[in-house]
Coordinates of N, CA and C in Angstrom, one line a residue:
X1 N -41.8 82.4 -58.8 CA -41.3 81.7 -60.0 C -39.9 82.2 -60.3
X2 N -38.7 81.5 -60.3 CA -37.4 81.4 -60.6 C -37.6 81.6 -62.1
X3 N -36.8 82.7 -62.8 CA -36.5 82.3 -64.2 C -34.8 81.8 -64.4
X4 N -34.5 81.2 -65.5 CA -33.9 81.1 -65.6 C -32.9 82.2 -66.8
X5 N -31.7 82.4 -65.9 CA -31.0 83.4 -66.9 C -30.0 82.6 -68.0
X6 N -29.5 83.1 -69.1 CA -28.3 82.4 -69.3 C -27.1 82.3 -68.6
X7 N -26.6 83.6 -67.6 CA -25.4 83.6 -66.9 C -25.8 82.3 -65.8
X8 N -27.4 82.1 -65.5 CA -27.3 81.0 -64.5 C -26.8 79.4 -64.9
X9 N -27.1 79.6 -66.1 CA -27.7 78.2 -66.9 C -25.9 77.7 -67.2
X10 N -25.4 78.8 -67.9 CA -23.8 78.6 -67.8 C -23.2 78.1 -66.8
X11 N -23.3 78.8 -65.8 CA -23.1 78.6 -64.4 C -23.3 77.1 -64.2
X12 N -24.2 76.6 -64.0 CA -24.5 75.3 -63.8 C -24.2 74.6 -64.7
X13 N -23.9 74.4 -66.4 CA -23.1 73.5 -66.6 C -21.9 73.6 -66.6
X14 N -20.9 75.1 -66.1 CA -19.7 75.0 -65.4 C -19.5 74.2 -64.5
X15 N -20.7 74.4 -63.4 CA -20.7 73.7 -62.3 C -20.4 71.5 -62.3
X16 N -21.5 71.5 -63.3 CA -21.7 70.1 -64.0 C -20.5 69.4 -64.0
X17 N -19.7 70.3 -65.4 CA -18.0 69.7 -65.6 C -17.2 69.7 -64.7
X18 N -17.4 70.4 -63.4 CA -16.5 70.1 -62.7 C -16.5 69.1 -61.6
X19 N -17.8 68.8 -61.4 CA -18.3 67.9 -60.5 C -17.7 66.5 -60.4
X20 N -17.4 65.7 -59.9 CA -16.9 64.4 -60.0 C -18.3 63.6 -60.9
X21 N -17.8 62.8 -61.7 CA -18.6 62.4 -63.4 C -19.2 61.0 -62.7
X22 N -20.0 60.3 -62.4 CA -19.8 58.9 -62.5 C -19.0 57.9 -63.3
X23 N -18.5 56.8 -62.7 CA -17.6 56.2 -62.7 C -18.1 55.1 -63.9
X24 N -17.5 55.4 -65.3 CA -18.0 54.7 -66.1 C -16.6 54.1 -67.3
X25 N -16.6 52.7 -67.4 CA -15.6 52.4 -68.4 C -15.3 53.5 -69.3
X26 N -13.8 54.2 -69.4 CA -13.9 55.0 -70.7 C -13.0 54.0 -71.9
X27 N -13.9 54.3 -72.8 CA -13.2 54.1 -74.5 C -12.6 55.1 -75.0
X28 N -11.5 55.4 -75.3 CA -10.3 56.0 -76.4 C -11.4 56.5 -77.4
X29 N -11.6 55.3 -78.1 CA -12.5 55.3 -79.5 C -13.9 56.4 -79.6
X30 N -14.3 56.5 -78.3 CA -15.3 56.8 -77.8 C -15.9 58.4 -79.0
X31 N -15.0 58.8 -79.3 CA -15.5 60.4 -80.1 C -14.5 60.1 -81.8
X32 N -13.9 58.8 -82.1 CA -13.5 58.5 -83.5 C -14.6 57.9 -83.8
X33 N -14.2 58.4 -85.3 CA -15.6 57.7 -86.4 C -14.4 57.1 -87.3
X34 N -13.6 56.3 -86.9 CA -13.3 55.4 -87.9 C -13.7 53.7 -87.7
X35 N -14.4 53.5 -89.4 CA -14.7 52.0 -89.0 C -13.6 51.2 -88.4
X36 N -13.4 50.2 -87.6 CA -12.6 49.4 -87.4 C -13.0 47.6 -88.3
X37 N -12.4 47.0 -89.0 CA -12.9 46.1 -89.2 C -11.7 45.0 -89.0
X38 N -11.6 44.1 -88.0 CA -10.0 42.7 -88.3 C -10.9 41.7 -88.6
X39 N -9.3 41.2 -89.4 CA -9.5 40.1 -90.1 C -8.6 39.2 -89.2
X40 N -9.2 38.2 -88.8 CA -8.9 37.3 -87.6 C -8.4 35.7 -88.3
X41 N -7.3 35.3 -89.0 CA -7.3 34.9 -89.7 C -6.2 33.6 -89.0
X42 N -5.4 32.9 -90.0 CA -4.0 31.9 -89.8 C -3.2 32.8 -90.7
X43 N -2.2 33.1 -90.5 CA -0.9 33.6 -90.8 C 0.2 32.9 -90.7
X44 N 0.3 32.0 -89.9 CA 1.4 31.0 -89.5 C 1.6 29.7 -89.4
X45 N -0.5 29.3 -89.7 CA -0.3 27.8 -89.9 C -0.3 27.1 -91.4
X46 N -1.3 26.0 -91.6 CA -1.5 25.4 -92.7 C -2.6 26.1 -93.7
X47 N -3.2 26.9 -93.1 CA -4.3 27.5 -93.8 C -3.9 29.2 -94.6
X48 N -2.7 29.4 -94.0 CA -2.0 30.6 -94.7 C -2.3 31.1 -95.7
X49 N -2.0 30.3 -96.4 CA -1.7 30.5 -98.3 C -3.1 30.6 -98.4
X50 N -4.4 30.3 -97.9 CA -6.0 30.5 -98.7 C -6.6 31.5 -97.5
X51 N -5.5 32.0 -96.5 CA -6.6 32.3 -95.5 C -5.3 33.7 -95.1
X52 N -5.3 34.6 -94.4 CA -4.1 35.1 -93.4 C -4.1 36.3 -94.6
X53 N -2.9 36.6 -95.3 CA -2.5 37.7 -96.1 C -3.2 38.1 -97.0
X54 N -4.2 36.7 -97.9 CA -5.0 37.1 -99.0 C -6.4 37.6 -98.5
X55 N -7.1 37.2 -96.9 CA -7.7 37.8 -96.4 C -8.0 39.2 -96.5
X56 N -6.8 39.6 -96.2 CA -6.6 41.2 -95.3 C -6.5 41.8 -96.8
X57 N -5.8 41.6 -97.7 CA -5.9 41.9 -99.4 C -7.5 42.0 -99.7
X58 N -8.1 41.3 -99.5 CA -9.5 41.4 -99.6 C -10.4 42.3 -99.4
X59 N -10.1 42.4 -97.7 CA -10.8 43.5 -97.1 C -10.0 45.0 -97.6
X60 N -9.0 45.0 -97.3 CA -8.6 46.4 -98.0 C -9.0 46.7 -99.8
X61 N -8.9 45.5 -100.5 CA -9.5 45.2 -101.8 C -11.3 46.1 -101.7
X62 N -11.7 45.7 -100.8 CA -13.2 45.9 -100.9 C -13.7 47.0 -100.6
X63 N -13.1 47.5 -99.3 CA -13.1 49.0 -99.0 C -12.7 49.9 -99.6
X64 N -11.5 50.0 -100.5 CA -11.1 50.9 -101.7 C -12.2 50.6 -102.8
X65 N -12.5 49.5 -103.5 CA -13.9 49.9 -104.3 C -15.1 50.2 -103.8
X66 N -15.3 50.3 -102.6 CA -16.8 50.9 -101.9 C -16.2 52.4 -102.1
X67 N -15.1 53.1 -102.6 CA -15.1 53.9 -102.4 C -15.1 55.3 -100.7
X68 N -15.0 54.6 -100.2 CA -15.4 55.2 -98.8 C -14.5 56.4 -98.5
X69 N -13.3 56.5 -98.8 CA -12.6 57.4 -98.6 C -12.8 58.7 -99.0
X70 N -13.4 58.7 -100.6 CA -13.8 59.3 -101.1 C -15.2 60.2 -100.7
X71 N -16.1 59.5 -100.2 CA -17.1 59.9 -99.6 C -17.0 60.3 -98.0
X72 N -15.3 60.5 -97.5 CA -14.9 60.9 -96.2 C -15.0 59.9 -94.8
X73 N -15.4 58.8 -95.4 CA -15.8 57.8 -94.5 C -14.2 56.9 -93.7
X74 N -13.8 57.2 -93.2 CA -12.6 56.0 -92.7 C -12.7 55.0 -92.1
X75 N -12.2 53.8 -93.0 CA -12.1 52.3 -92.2 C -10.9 52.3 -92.2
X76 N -10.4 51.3 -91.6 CA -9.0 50.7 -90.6 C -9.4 49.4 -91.0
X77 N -8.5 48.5 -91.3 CA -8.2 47.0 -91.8 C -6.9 46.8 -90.7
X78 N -7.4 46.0 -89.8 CA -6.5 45.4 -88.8 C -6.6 43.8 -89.2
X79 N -5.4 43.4 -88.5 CA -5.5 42.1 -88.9 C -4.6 41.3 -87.9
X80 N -4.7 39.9 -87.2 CA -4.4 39.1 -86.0 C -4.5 37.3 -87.0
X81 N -3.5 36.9 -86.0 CA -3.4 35.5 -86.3 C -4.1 34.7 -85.1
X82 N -4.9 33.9 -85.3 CA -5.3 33.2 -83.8 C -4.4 32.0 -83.7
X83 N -3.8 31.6 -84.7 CA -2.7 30.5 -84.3 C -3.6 29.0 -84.4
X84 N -4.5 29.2 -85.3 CA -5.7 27.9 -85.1 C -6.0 27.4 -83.6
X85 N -5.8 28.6 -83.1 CA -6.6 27.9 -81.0 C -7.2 28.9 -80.7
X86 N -8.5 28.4 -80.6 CA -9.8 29.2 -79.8 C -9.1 30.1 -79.1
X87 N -8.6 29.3 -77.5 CA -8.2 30.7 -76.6 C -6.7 32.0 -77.1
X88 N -6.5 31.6 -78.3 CA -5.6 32.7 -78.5 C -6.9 33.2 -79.5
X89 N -7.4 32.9 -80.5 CA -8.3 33.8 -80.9 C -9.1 34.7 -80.5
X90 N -9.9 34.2 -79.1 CA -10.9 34.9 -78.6 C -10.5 36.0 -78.0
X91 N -9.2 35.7 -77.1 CA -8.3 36.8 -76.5 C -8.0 38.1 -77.3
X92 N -7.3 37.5 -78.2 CA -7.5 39.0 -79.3 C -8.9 39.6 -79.7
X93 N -9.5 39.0 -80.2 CA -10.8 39.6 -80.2 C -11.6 40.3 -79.2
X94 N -11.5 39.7 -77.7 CA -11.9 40.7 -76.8 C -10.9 41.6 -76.9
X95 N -9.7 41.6 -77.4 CA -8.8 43.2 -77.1 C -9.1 43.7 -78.0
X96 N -9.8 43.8 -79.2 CA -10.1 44.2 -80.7 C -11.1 45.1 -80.4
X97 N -12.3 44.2 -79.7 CA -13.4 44.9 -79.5 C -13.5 45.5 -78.2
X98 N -12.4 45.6 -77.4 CA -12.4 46.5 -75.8 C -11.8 47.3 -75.8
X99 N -10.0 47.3 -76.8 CA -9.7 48.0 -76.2 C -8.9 48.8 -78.0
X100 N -9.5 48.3 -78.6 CA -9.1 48.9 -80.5 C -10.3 49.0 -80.9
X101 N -11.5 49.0 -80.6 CA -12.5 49.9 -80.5 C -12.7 49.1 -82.7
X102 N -12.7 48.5 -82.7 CA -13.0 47.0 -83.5 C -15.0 47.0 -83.8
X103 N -15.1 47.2 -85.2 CA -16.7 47.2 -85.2 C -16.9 45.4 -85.3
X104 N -15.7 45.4 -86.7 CA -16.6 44.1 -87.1 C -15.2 43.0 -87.1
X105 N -15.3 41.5 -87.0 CA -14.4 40.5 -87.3 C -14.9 40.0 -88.4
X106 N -13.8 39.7 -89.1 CA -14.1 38.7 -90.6 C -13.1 38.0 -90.7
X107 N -13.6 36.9 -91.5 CA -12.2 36.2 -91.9 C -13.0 34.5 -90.6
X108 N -11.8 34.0 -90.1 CA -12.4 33.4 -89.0 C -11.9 31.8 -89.5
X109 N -11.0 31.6 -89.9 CA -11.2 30.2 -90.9 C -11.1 29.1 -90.1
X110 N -11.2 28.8 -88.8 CA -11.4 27.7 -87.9 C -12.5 27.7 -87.3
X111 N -13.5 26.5 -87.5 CA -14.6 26.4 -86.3 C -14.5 26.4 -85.1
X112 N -13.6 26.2 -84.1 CA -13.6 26.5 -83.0 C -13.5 27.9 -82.3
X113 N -12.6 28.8 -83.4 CA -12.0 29.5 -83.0 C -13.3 30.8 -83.2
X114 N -14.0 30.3 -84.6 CA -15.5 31.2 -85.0 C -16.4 31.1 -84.2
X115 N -16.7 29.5 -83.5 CA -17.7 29.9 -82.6 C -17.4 30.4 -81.4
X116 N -16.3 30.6 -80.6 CA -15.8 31.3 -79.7 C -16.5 33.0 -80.3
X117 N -15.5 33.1 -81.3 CA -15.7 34.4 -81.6 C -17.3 35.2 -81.9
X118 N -18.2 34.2 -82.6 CA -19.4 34.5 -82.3 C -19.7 34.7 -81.3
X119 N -19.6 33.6 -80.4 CA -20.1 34.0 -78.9 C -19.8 35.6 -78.3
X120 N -18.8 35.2 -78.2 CA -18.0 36.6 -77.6 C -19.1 38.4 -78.4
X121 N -19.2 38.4 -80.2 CA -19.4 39.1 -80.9 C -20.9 39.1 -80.5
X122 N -21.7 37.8 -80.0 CA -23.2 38.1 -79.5 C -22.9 39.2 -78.4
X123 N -21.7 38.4 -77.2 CA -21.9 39.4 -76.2 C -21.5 40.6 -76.3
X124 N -20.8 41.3 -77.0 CA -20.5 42.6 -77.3 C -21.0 43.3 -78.1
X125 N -21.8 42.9 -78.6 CA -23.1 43.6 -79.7 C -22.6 43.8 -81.0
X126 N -21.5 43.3 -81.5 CA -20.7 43.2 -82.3 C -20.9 42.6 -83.8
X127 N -20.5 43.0 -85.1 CA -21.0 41.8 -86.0 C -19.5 41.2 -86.0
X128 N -19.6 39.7 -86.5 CA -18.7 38.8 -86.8 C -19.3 38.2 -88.5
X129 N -18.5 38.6 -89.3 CA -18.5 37.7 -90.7 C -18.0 36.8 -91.2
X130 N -18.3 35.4 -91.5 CA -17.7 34.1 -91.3 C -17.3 34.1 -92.7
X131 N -16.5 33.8 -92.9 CA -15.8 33.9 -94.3 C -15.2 32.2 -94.5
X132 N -14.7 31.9 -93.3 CA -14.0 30.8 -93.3 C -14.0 29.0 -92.5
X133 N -14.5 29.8 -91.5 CA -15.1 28.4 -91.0 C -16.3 27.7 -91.4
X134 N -16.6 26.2 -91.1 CA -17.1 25.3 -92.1 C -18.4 25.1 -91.2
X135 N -18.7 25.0 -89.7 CA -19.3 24.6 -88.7 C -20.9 25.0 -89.0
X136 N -21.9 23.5 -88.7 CA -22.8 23.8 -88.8 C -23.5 24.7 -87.7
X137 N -23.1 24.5 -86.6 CA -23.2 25.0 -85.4 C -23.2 26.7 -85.7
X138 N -23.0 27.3 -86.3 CA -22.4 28.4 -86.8 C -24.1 29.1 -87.2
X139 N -24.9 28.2 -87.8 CA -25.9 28.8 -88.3 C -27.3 27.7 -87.7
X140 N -26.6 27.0 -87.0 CA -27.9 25.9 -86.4 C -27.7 26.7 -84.3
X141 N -27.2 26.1 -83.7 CA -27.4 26.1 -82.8 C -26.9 27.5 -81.7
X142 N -25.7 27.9 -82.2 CA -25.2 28.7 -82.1 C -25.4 30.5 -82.8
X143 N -26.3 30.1 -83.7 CA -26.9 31.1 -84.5 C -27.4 32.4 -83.7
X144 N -26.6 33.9 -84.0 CA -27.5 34.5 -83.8 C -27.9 35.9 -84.9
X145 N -28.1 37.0 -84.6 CA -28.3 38.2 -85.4 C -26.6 38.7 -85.4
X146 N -25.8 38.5 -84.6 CA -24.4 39.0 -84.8 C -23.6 38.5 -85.6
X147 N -24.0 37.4 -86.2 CA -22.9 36.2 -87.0 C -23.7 36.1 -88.3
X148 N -23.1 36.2 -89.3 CA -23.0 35.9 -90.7 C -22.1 35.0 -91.6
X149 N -22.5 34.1 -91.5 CA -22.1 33.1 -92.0 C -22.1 32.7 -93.9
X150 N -21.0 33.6 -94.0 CA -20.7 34.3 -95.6 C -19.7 32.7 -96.3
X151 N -20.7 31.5 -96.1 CA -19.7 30.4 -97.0 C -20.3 29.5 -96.5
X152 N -20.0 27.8 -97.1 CA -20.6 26.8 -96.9 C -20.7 26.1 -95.6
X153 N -21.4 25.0 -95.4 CA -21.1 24.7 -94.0 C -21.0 23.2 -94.0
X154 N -20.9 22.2 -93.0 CA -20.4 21.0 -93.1 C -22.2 19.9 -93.3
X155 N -23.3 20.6 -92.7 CA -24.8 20.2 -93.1 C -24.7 20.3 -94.6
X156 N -24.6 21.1 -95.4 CA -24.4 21.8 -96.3 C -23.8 20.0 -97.5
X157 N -22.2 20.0 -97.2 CA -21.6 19.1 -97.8 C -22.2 18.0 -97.4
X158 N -22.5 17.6 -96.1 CA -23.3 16.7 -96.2 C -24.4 15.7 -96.6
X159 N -25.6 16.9 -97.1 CA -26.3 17.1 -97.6 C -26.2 16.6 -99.1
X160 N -25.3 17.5 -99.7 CA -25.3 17.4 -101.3 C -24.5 16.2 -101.9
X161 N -22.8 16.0 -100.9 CA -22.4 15.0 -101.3 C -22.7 13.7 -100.7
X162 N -23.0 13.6 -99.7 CA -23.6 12.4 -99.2 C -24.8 12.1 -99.8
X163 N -25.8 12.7 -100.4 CA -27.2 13.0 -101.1 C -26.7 11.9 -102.6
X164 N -26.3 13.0 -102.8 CA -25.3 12.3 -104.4 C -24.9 11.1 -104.2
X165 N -24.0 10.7 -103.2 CA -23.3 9.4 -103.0 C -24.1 8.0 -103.1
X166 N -25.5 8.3 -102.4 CA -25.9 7.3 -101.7 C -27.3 7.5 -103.2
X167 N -27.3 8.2 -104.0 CA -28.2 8.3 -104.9 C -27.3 7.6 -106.1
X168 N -26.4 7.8 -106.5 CA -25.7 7.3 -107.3 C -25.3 5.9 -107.3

């Protein structure tokens, strides 16, 4: 029977670290504990003025009254324009969450551009919080545990004002 010593046991995980590691994606982020949260918004189009600056005001708004700092916790409020087009939205969002180490997206105020980014946030294990887009697709078909769908939807208006309309 072999015992084991500590000079051995050392030994071997000297040995360990020096060994060639298997070959595995590395993340930066990988040993930071700061939340990452973007706000994935319009900054440049017509949606600006309700969506873009007053967004990101928001999120930083909400994280200073959660207090978090205080309790040692750090978030990061990043923030991206998608330009109201899916493929520039999504693009940033895969660099958010690949290579800025990005927990959560919020904000989102185009349906095309949200359900891309849902998708994407299913595949990444990621949450996405819908703040802004209207799409029933959002919570019907496209639905999953990654997406939160924090606002009305177009079933929704449909529903109530069409309901009303045709009742009246």
């Amino acid at each position: 029977m072999t015992m084991l010593t500590r000079r051995a046991a050392l030994a071997a995980g000297g040995a360990a670290l020096i060994a060639p590691a298997p070959t595995l994606p590395a993340r930066a982020q990988a040993l930071d504990d700061t939340i990452r949260i973007g706000v994935l918004a319009d900054f440049s189009g017509p949606y600006r003025d309700t969506s873009g600056p007053t967004s990101v005001a928001a999120a930083r708004q909400a994280v200073e009254d959660l207090g978090l700092a205080a309790r040692g916790i750090k978030v990061e409020v990043i923030q991206g324009d998608h330009m109201q087009r899916a493929d520039a939205g999504l693009a940033l969002a895969r660099e958010w969450y690949d290579r800025r180490g990005v927990d959560m997206i919020c904000e989102v105020n185009n349906s095309a551009v949200a359900l891309a980014v849902a998708g994407l946030s299913r595949e990444k294990d990621k949450a996405h919080v819908n703040t802004g887009a209207a799409s029933a697709a959002l919570t019907g078909e496209q639905c999953s545990s990654n997406t939160i769908h924090w606002t009305y939807d177009t079933w929704m208006f449909a529903k109530s004002s069409g309901g009303a309309t045709v009742r009246a």
